[in-house]
Short mmCIF file of C-alpha atoms in Angstrom, two decimals:
data_model
loop_
_atom_site.label_atom_id
_atom_site.label_comp_id
_atom_site.label_asym_id
_atom_site.label_seq_id
_atom_site.Cartn_x
_atom_site.Cartn_y
_atom_site.Cartn_z
CA MET O 1 -10.02 -23.02 -1.61
CA THR O 2 -13.46 -23.16 -3.16
CA ASP O 3 -15.05 -20.84 -5.70
CA GLU O 4 -18.71 -19.85 -5.73
CA THR O 5 -20.37 -18.31 -8.79
CA VAL O 6 -23.18 -15.87 -8.14
CA GLN O 7 -25.18 -13.36 -10.16
CA SER O 8 -24.78 -9.68 -9.39
CA ASN O 9 -26.67 -7.12 -11.52
CA GLY O 10 -26.80 -9.61 -14.35
CA ASN O 11 -23.06 -10.27 -14.33
CA THR O 12 -21.35 -13.50 -13.37
CA VAL O 13 -18.81 -12.97 -10.60
CA LYS O 14 -16.76 -15.30 -8.45
CA HIS O 15 -16.47 -15.31 -4.70
CA ARG O 16 -13.87 -17.57 -3.19
CA ASP O 17 -12.70 -18.58 0.22
CA TYR O 18 -9.67 -16.57 1.26
CA LEU O 19 -6.57 -17.96 2.89
CA PRO O 20 -6.04 -16.81 6.49
CA ALA O 21 -3.18 -14.52 5.42
CA GLU O 22 -5.39 -12.92 2.76
CA ARG O 23 -8.24 -12.36 5.21
CA GLN O 24 -5.92 -10.80 7.76
CA ASP O 25 -4.38 -8.49 5.15
CA MET O 26 -7.87 -7.32 4.15
CA ILE O 27 -8.85 -6.68 7.78
CA LEU O 28 -5.73 -4.57 8.36
CA SER O 29 -6.31 -2.71 5.11
CA LEU O 30 -9.88 -1.87 6.12
CA LEU O 31 -8.80 -0.58 9.54
CA THR O 32 -6.40 1.89 7.93
CA ARG O 33 -9.41 3.58 6.31
CA GLN O 34 -11.94 3.43 9.13
CA SER O 35 -11.48 3.32 12.88
CA VAL O 36 -13.85 0.47 13.71
CA ALA O 37 -15.10 -2.65 11.92
CA THR O 38 -17.79 -5.03 13.15
CA VAL O 39 -17.54 -8.81 13.01
CA SER O 40 -20.62 -9.03 10.79
CA GLU O 41 -19.22 -6.38 8.43
CA LEU O 42 -15.96 -8.29 8.12
CA ALA O 43 -17.73 -11.62 7.63
CA THR O 44 -19.65 -10.15 4.69
CA LEU O 45 -16.54 -8.54 3.21
CA LEU O 46 -14.47 -11.71 3.53
CA ASN O 47 -17.26 -14.10 2.46
CA THR O 48 -16.76 -16.18 5.61
CA THR O 49 -18.32 -16.94 9.00
CA GLU O 50 -18.27 -14.71 12.05
CA ILE O 51 -16.44 -17.46 13.94
CA THR O 52 -13.61 -17.35 11.38
CA VAL O 53 -13.49 -13.55 11.61
CA ARG O 54 -13.19 -13.71 15.41
CA ARG O 55 -10.28 -16.12 15.07
CA ASP O 56 -8.53 -13.75 12.65
CA LEU O 57 -9.12 -10.83 15.00
CA THR O 58 -7.59 -12.81 17.85
CA VAL O 59 -4.47 -13.52 15.76
CA LEU O 60 -4.10 -9.86 14.79
CA SER O 61 -4.84 -8.67 18.32
CA ASN O 62 -2.22 -11.02 19.78
CA ALA O 63 0.27 -9.55 17.30
CA GLY O 64 -0.60 -6.06 18.53
CA LEU O 65 -1.92 -4.92 15.13
CA LEU O 66 -5.47 -4.07 16.23
CA LYS O 67 -7.61 -3.81 19.36
CA ARG O 68 -10.55 -6.08 20.08
CA ILE O 69 -13.78 -4.37 21.10
CA ARG O 70 -17.26 -5.69 21.74
CA GLY O 71 -18.62 -6.98 18.44
CA GLY O 72 -15.57 -6.14 16.35
CA ALA O 73 -12.16 -4.46 16.26
CA MET O 74 -10.59 -1.03 16.05
CA SER O 75 -7.32 0.26 14.66
CA VAL O 76 -4.34 0.51 17.00
CA GLY O 77 -4.26 3.75 18.94
CA GLU O 78 -7.78 4.87 17.99
CA THR O 79 -10.49 5.79 20.49
CA PRO O 80 -14.03 5.12 19.27
CA THR O 81 -16.53 7.92 19.72
CA PRO O 82 -20.30 7.90 19.18
CA ASP O 83 -20.12 10.56 16.47
CA ARG O 84 -17.49 8.78 14.35
CA PRO O 85 -19.37 6.92 11.60
CA SER O 86 -18.06 3.79 9.94
CA ASN O 87 -16.94 4.34 6.35
CA ARG O 88 -17.95 1.06 4.80
CA MET O 89 -15.58 -0.65 2.42
CA ALA O 90 -16.88 -1.38 -1.06
CA SER O 91 -18.58 -4.78 -1.17
CA ARG O 92 -17.10 -7.68 -3.06
CA ASP O 93 -20.00 -7.40 -5.52
CA ASN O 94 -19.04 -3.81 -6.29
CA LEU O 95 -15.42 -4.80 -6.83
CA ALA O 96 -16.45 -7.67 -9.08
CA THR O 97 -18.73 -5.51 -11.23
CA ASN O 98 -16.11 -2.74 -11.43
CA LYS O 99 -18.27 -0.10 -9.77
CA PRO O 100 -16.29 2.91 -8.53
CA PRO O 101 -16.10 3.37 -4.75
CA VAL O 102 -17.98 6.23 -3.15
CA GLN O 103 -15.67 9.22 -2.96
CA SER O 104 -15.75 11.54 0.04
CA THR O 105 -13.65 14.23 -1.65
CA GLN O 106 -15.60 17.36 -2.51
CA SER O 107 -14.41 19.55 -5.35
CA SER O 108 -15.04 23.26 -5.55
CA ILE O 109 -16.01 22.76 -9.21
CA GLU O 110 -19.12 20.77 -10.13
CA LEU O 111 -18.26 18.69 -13.18
CA GLY O 112 -21.01 17.13 -15.27
CA PRO O 113 -20.93 13.57 -16.69
CA GLU O 114 -20.00 14.86 -20.14
CA GLN O 115 -16.83 16.58 -18.93
CA PRO O 116 -13.51 14.93 -19.97
CA ALA O 117 -12.27 12.41 -17.43
CA ILE O 118 -9.13 10.71 -16.17
CA GLY O 119 -9.58 7.00 -15.45
CA ILE O 120 -7.62 5.51 -12.55
CA MET O 121 -7.29 1.80 -11.75
CA LEU O 122 -5.73 1.16 -8.36
CA PRO O 123 -5.44 -1.76 -5.94
CA GLU O 124 -8.07 -2.25 -3.24
CA PRO O 125 -7.85 0.78 -0.96
CA SER O 126 -5.09 1.05 1.60
CA PHE O 127 -3.95 3.94 3.74
CA PHE O 128 -1.88 5.28 0.80
CA TRP O 129 -4.07 5.27 -2.30
CA PRO O 130 -7.14 7.22 -1.06
CA GLU O 131 -4.96 10.22 -0.23
CA VAL O 132 -3.31 10.08 -3.66
CA ILE O 133 -6.71 9.91 -5.36
CA GLU O 134 -7.99 12.85 -3.32
CA HIS O 135 -5.06 15.03 -4.44
CA ILE O 136 -5.44 13.96 -8.08
CA ARG O 137 -9.16 14.71 -7.99
CA ASN O 138 -8.66 18.16 -6.48
CA GLU O 139 -5.98 19.17 -8.96
CA ALA O 140 -7.74 17.62 -11.98
CA SER O 141 -10.87 19.67 -11.23
CA ARG O 142 -8.85 22.83 -11.84
CA PHE O 143 -8.33 21.64 -15.41
CA GLY O 144 -12.02 20.83 -15.82
CA LEU O 145 -11.33 17.09 -15.58
CA ARG O 146 -13.37 14.51 -13.73
CA VAL O 147 -11.72 11.50 -12.11
CA ILE O 148 -13.19 8.01 -12.47
CA THR O 149 -11.74 5.29 -10.23
CA ARG O 150 -11.99 1.53 -10.49
CA GLU O 151 -10.63 -0.87 -7.89
CA SER O 152 -8.64 -3.99 -8.54
CA VAL O 153 -7.83 -6.55 -5.85
CA TYR O 154 -4.65 -8.35 -4.82
CA GLU O 155 -5.69 -11.70 -6.30
CA ALA O 156 -4.19 -13.87 -9.00
CA ASP O 157 -7.45 -14.33 -10.92
CA VAL O 158 -8.63 -10.71 -11.19
CA ARG O 159 -9.04 -9.53 -14.82
CA GLU O 160 -7.63 -6.03 -14.78
CA ASP O 161 -7.71 -5.90 -18.58
CA ALA O 162 -11.52 -5.97 -18.37
CA ILE O 163 -11.49 -3.09 -15.88
CA LEU O 164 -9.18 -1.07 -18.12
CA GLU O 165 -11.15 -1.90 -21.26
CA GLU O 166 -14.36 -0.73 -19.61
CA MET O 167 -12.79 2.61 -18.67
CA ALA O 168 -11.11 3.05 -22.05
CA SER O 169 -14.43 2.49 -23.83
CA ASP O 170 -15.92 5.53 -22.07
CA PRO O 171 -15.78 8.31 -24.70
CA THR O 172 -15.18 10.94 -22.00
CA VAL O 173 -11.99 9.24 -20.73
CA CYS O 174 -8.95 10.94 -22.28
CA GLY O 175 -6.22 9.27 -20.23
CA LEU O 176 -5.54 6.48 -17.74
CA MET O 177 -3.44 6.03 -14.61
CA VAL O 178 -2.78 2.41 -13.71
CA ALA O 179 -1.23 0.59 -10.71
CA PRO O 180 -1.18 -3.04 -11.91
CA ASN O 181 -1.59 -6.07 -9.69
CA SER O 182 1.70 -7.64 -8.60
CA HIS O 183 0.60 -11.28 -9.05
CA PRO O 184 2.59 -12.67 -12.02
CA GLU O 185 -0.40 -14.42 -13.60
CA CYS O 186 -2.57 -11.33 -13.49
CA ALA O 187 0.22 -8.83 -14.18
CA ALA O 188 1.20 -10.44 -17.50
CA ILE O 189 -2.32 -9.91 -18.88
CA THR O 190 -2.50 -6.37 -17.51
CA TRP O 191 0.86 -5.35 -18.96
CA ASP O 192 -0.10 -6.82 -22.31
CA TRP O 193 -3.21 -4.61 -22.32
CA ILE O 194 -1.13 -1.59 -21.32
CA GLY O 195 1.24 -2.23 -24.22
CA ARG O 196 -1.69 -2.23 -26.67
CA SER O 197 -3.61 0.69 -25.18
CA GLU O 198 -4.68 3.39 -27.62
CA VAL O 199 -5.60 5.68 -24.72
CA PRO O 200 -2.74 7.79 -23.27
CA LEU O 201 -1.61 6.02 -20.13
CA ILE O 202 0.89 6.23 -17.28
CA VAL O 203 1.81 3.64 -14.65
CA LEU O 204 1.91 4.46 -10.93
CA GLU O 205 4.26 2.91 -8.35
CA ARG O 206 5.20 -0.13 -10.43
CA ASP O 207 8.33 -1.31 -12.25
CA GLU O 208 7.66 -2.23 -15.86
CA PRO O 209 8.53 -5.73 -17.13
CA MET O 210 12.17 -6.10 -18.11
CA ILE O 211 11.23 -7.45 -21.54
CA GLY O 212 8.14 -6.37 -23.44
CA SER O 213 6.48 -3.62 -25.43
CA ASN O 214 5.23 -1.69 -22.41
CA PHE O 215 7.04 1.54 -23.10
CA VAL O 216 4.83 3.94 -21.17
CA ASP O 217 5.41 6.81 -18.77
CA SER O 218 5.71 5.98 -15.09
CA VAL O 219 5.70 7.88 -11.81
CA ARG O 220 7.09 6.12 -8.77
CA THR O 221 8.35 6.71 -5.25
CA ASN O 222 12.12 6.55 -5.24
CA HIS O 223 12.35 3.84 -2.60
CA SER O 224 16.06 3.21 -3.18
CA TYR O 225 16.81 6.85 -2.45
CA GLY O 226 14.52 6.71 0.57
CA VAL O 227 16.51 3.80 1.98
CA ARG O 228 19.63 5.95 1.61
CA LYS O 229 17.90 8.59 3.73
CA ALA O 230 17.21 6.00 6.41
CA ALA O 231 20.81 4.73 6.34
CA THR O 232 22.13 8.30 6.63
CA HIS O 233 19.77 9.01 9.53
CA PHE O 234 21.06 5.93 11.38
CA LEU O 235 24.73 6.70 10.67
CA GLU O 236 24.48 10.35 11.73
CA ARG O 237 23.27 9.13 15.11
CA GLY O 238 26.09 6.63 15.55
CA HIS O 239 24.36 3.40 14.45
CA THR O 240 26.54 1.14 12.29
CA ASN O 241 25.28 -2.31 13.32
CA ILE O 242 21.85 -2.39 11.66
CA GLY O 243 19.45 -5.23 10.84
CA ALA O 244 16.63 -5.21 8.29
CA ALA O 245 13.21 -6.85 8.03
CA PHE O 246 10.79 -6.62 5.12
CA THR O 247 7.28 -7.85 4.54
CA GLN O 248 5.89 -8.65 1.07
CA THR O 249 4.22 -5.81 -0.85
CA PRO O 250 4.39 -4.60 -4.46
CA THR O 251 7.19 -2.23 -3.43
CA SER O 252 9.11 -4.38 -0.95
CA ALA O 253 11.45 -5.82 -3.59
CA SER O 254 12.72 -2.38 -4.64
CA ILE O 255 13.11 -1.35 -0.98
CA GLU O 256 15.15 -4.46 -0.16
CA GLU O 257 17.18 -4.05 -3.35
CA GLY O 258 18.03 -0.48 -2.33
CA TRP O 259 19.19 -1.65 1.09
CA ARG O 260 21.35 -4.43 -0.37
CA GLN O 261 22.91 -1.96 -2.79
CA ILE O 262 23.93 0.27 0.12
CA LEU O 263 25.53 -2.69 1.88
CA HIS O 264 27.34 -3.68 -1.32
CA GLU O 265 28.72 -0.22 -2.06
CA SER O 266 29.54 0.96 1.47
CA THR O 267 31.50 -0.48 4.38
CA ALA O 268 29.96 1.96 6.86
CA ILE O 269 27.15 -0.42 7.85
CA ASN O 270 27.37 -3.95 9.21
CA CYS O 271 24.09 -5.80 8.61
CA PRO O 272 24.11 -9.22 10.31
CA PHE O 273 20.65 -10.21 9.04
CA ILE O 274 18.02 -9.36 6.42
CA ALA O 275 14.64 -10.98 7.04
CA SER O 276 12.45 -11.06 3.92
CA GLN O 277 8.73 -11.69 3.27
CA ILE O 278 7.76 -11.60 6.96
CA PRO O 279 3.96 -11.43 7.50
CA PRO O 280 3.27 -8.96 10.34
CA TYR O 281 0.50 -11.18 11.75
CA ASP O 282 2.67 -14.33 11.90
CA THR O 283 3.86 -14.23 15.51
CA THR O 284 6.33 -17.08 14.96
CA GLN O 285 8.15 -15.29 12.15
CA VAL O 286 7.99 -11.93 13.95
CA ASN O 287 9.50 -13.52 17.04
CA GLY O 288 12.19 -14.99 14.78
CA VAL O 289 13.10 -11.47 13.66
CA VAL O 290 13.24 -10.37 17.31
CA ASP O 291 15.51 -13.33 18.07
CA ASN O 292 17.86 -12.10 15.33
CA ILE O 293 17.78 -8.58 16.73
CA LEU O 294 18.66 -9.69 20.26
CA GLU O 295 21.21 -12.34 19.30
CA SER O 296 23.06 -10.23 16.72
CA GLY O 297 23.49 -7.21 18.99
CA VAL O 298 22.26 -4.69 16.42
CA THR O 299 21.41 -1.26 17.76
CA ALA O 300 18.93 -0.40 15.01
CA VAL O 301 16.54 -1.99 12.52
CA LEU O 302 15.10 -0.85 9.19
CA VAL O 303 11.59 -2.26 8.71
CA HIS O 304 9.00 -2.33 5.93
CA SER O 305 6.03 -2.08 6.38
CA ASP O 306 4.36 -0.12 9.21
CA TYR O 307 2.44 -3.15 10.41
CA LEU O 308 5.59 -5.24 10.59
CA ALA O 309 7.31 -2.39 12.46
CA ILE O 310 4.46 -2.28 14.97
CA ALA O 311 4.53 -6.05 15.40
CA ILE O 312 8.30 -6.07 15.97
CA ALA O 313 8.07 -3.19 18.44
CA GLN O 314 5.34 -5.01 20.37
CA ALA O 315 7.35 -8.25 20.43
CA LEU O 316 10.46 -6.42 21.63
CA GLU O 317 8.51 -4.79 24.44
CA ARG O 318 7.18 -8.17 25.56
CA ARG O 319 10.84 -9.14 26.02
CA GLY O 320 11.61 -6.04 28.02
CA LYS O 321 13.21 -4.04 25.20
CA ARG O 322 12.05 -0.50 24.45
CA ILE O 323 12.21 1.71 21.37
CA PRO O 324 14.39 3.73 21.12
CA THR O 325 16.07 3.18 24.51
CA ASP O 326 17.23 -0.35 23.63
CA ILE O 327 16.59 -0.65 19.88
CA SER O 328 16.23 2.14 17.32
CA LEU O 329 13.82 1.66 14.43
CA ILE O 330 12.81 3.31 11.15
CA SER O 331 9.64 2.15 9.38
CA ILE O 332 9.02 2.46 5.65
CA ASP O 333 5.41 3.40 4.85
CA GLY O 334 4.70 6.10 7.38
CA PHE O 335 0.92 6.09 7.35
CA ALA O 336 -0.33 3.64 9.97
CA THR O 337 2.00 4.51 12.83
CA PRO O 338 1.19 8.07 14.02
CA SER O 339 -1.90 7.00 15.96
CA SER O 340 -0.27 3.93 17.45
CA ARG O 341 3.33 4.71 18.36
CA PRO O 342 5.83 7.45 17.41
CA LEU O 343 8.08 5.73 14.90
CA THR O 344 10.46 7.58 12.61
CA VAL O 345 9.20 6.81 9.12
CA LEU O 346 9.91 7.08 5.42
CA ARG O 347 6.70 8.24 3.75
CA SER O 348 5.77 8.39 0.08
CA PRO O 349 4.64 11.99 -0.54
CA ALA O 350 1.04 11.49 -1.67
CA LYS O 351 0.46 15.08 -2.80
CA ASP O 352 3.70 15.36 -4.78
CA LEU O 353 3.19 11.93 -6.32
CA ALA O 354 -0.38 12.82 -7.33
CA SER O 355 0.59 16.17 -8.85
CA THR O 356 3.52 14.67 -10.76
CA ALA O 357 1.33 11.84 -12.06
CA LEU O 358 -1.41 14.17 -13.28
CA HIS O 359 0.95 16.56 -15.06
CA THR O 360 2.88 13.65 -16.62
CA LEU O 361 -0.37 12.25 -18.01
CA LEU O 362 -1.51 15.67 -19.27
CA ASN O 363 1.81 16.10 -21.06
CA ARG O 364 1.38 12.68 -22.66
CA ILE O 365 -2.16 13.58 -23.80
CA GLU O 366 -1.02 16.90 -25.27
CA GLU O 367 2.22 15.60 -26.82
CA PRO O 368 1.75 11.88 -27.57
CA GLN O 369 4.93 11.58 -29.68
CA THR O 370 7.39 12.75 -27.02
CA ALA O 371 9.92 10.37 -25.45
CA THR O 372 8.75 8.11 -22.64
CA LYS O 373 9.44 9.50 -19.18
CA HIS O 374 10.07 7.70 -15.87
CA ILE O 375 9.82 10.09 -12.95
CA PHE O 376 10.82 9.33 -9.37
CA VAL O 377 9.52 11.27 -6.38
CA ASP O 378 11.71 11.11 -3.29
CA PRO O 379 10.07 9.94 -0.06
CA THR O 380 10.12 12.09 3.04
CA LEU O 381 11.80 11.07 6.29
CA VAL O 382 9.64 12.06 9.26
CA ASP O 383 11.67 12.06 12.49
CA ARG O 384 9.45 10.99 15.38
CA GLY O 385 12.30 10.18 17.72
CA SER O 386 12.55 6.40 17.42
CA VAL O 387 16.28 6.53 16.61
CA LEU O 388 18.48 7.04 19.68
CA ASP O 389 21.45 9.38 19.24
CA LEU O 390 24.49 7.33 20.30
CA THR O 391 26.90 10.19 19.60
CA ARG O 392 25.84 12.19 22.66
#
């Protein structure tokens, strides 16, 4: 990879060439927030050529994760209409200079720039975070609080401590919510800053380091409990021979750990295979998961994330297997699938998570000496009929 240093608004920033997997992740992330993306738009976002973008779109299209259209791509299951505008993703320059993204949420209360504010640092937008931010913003306005957001990116060389320091230096910011990067190199610096922060702070959707001085409040989705919900849903419908496949996200480790704990503590489920760190756009690895499904004779599969679930469903169908007639499936994420195919999903409750996070931070601001709290919010299982009832 090569780095290129440019000047943006007087600041030195770095643009680098992304690996194919990184580019494809960013394309999928963008298409969860807007229906259509053009080749030229993606080339600018990814700092690459239009030819390279077209190749990436072909890979993702072949995996069934998006649809190719003239001049670009659209999300799976969407129908473009002339009156549906494109919500442009923040440019790389804006990310590098820590400018907040444009927010579409409208509050019923107009809050001036001198009003107290909550600062939020979150990863580059996905289908999950914008909804959480919207709920936080709406509820914070009722307390007379503004919300300031800054985006990080899933890269090893991003300096999240600089983003946090910039927000903390704002005299109107009275508290911070942080979802640190999961890259070890970056995360160590971020967690060190968190441990030294003089501004009241809570962590969202991240496990804290096992050893360190980062004793701060946290609010997280209870993924281990969610996996129990999925296992119960399978068992109640007669499925005992169940496989599992997981991609790599900041939460995939806790999801897989929850599944392995179930297998360790219960004899009710036979799991002949667990496929880990499977990229949804890697057709070879996805086909390998499908080989395991067909050869092992499982009747059901637990999958994280939505995109991997879609890719596996597509690959199964190409081999003449249908969901749920031949294979039952539960996906963990629950945000990308409704428009593409009706998969039963485990979904993190954005509104409940946002409300819990805000009130936890407000309690920390008002009572800074109270004991540290770690709050888990249970995910919701949404039954869309992709688990066949074998008991009938």
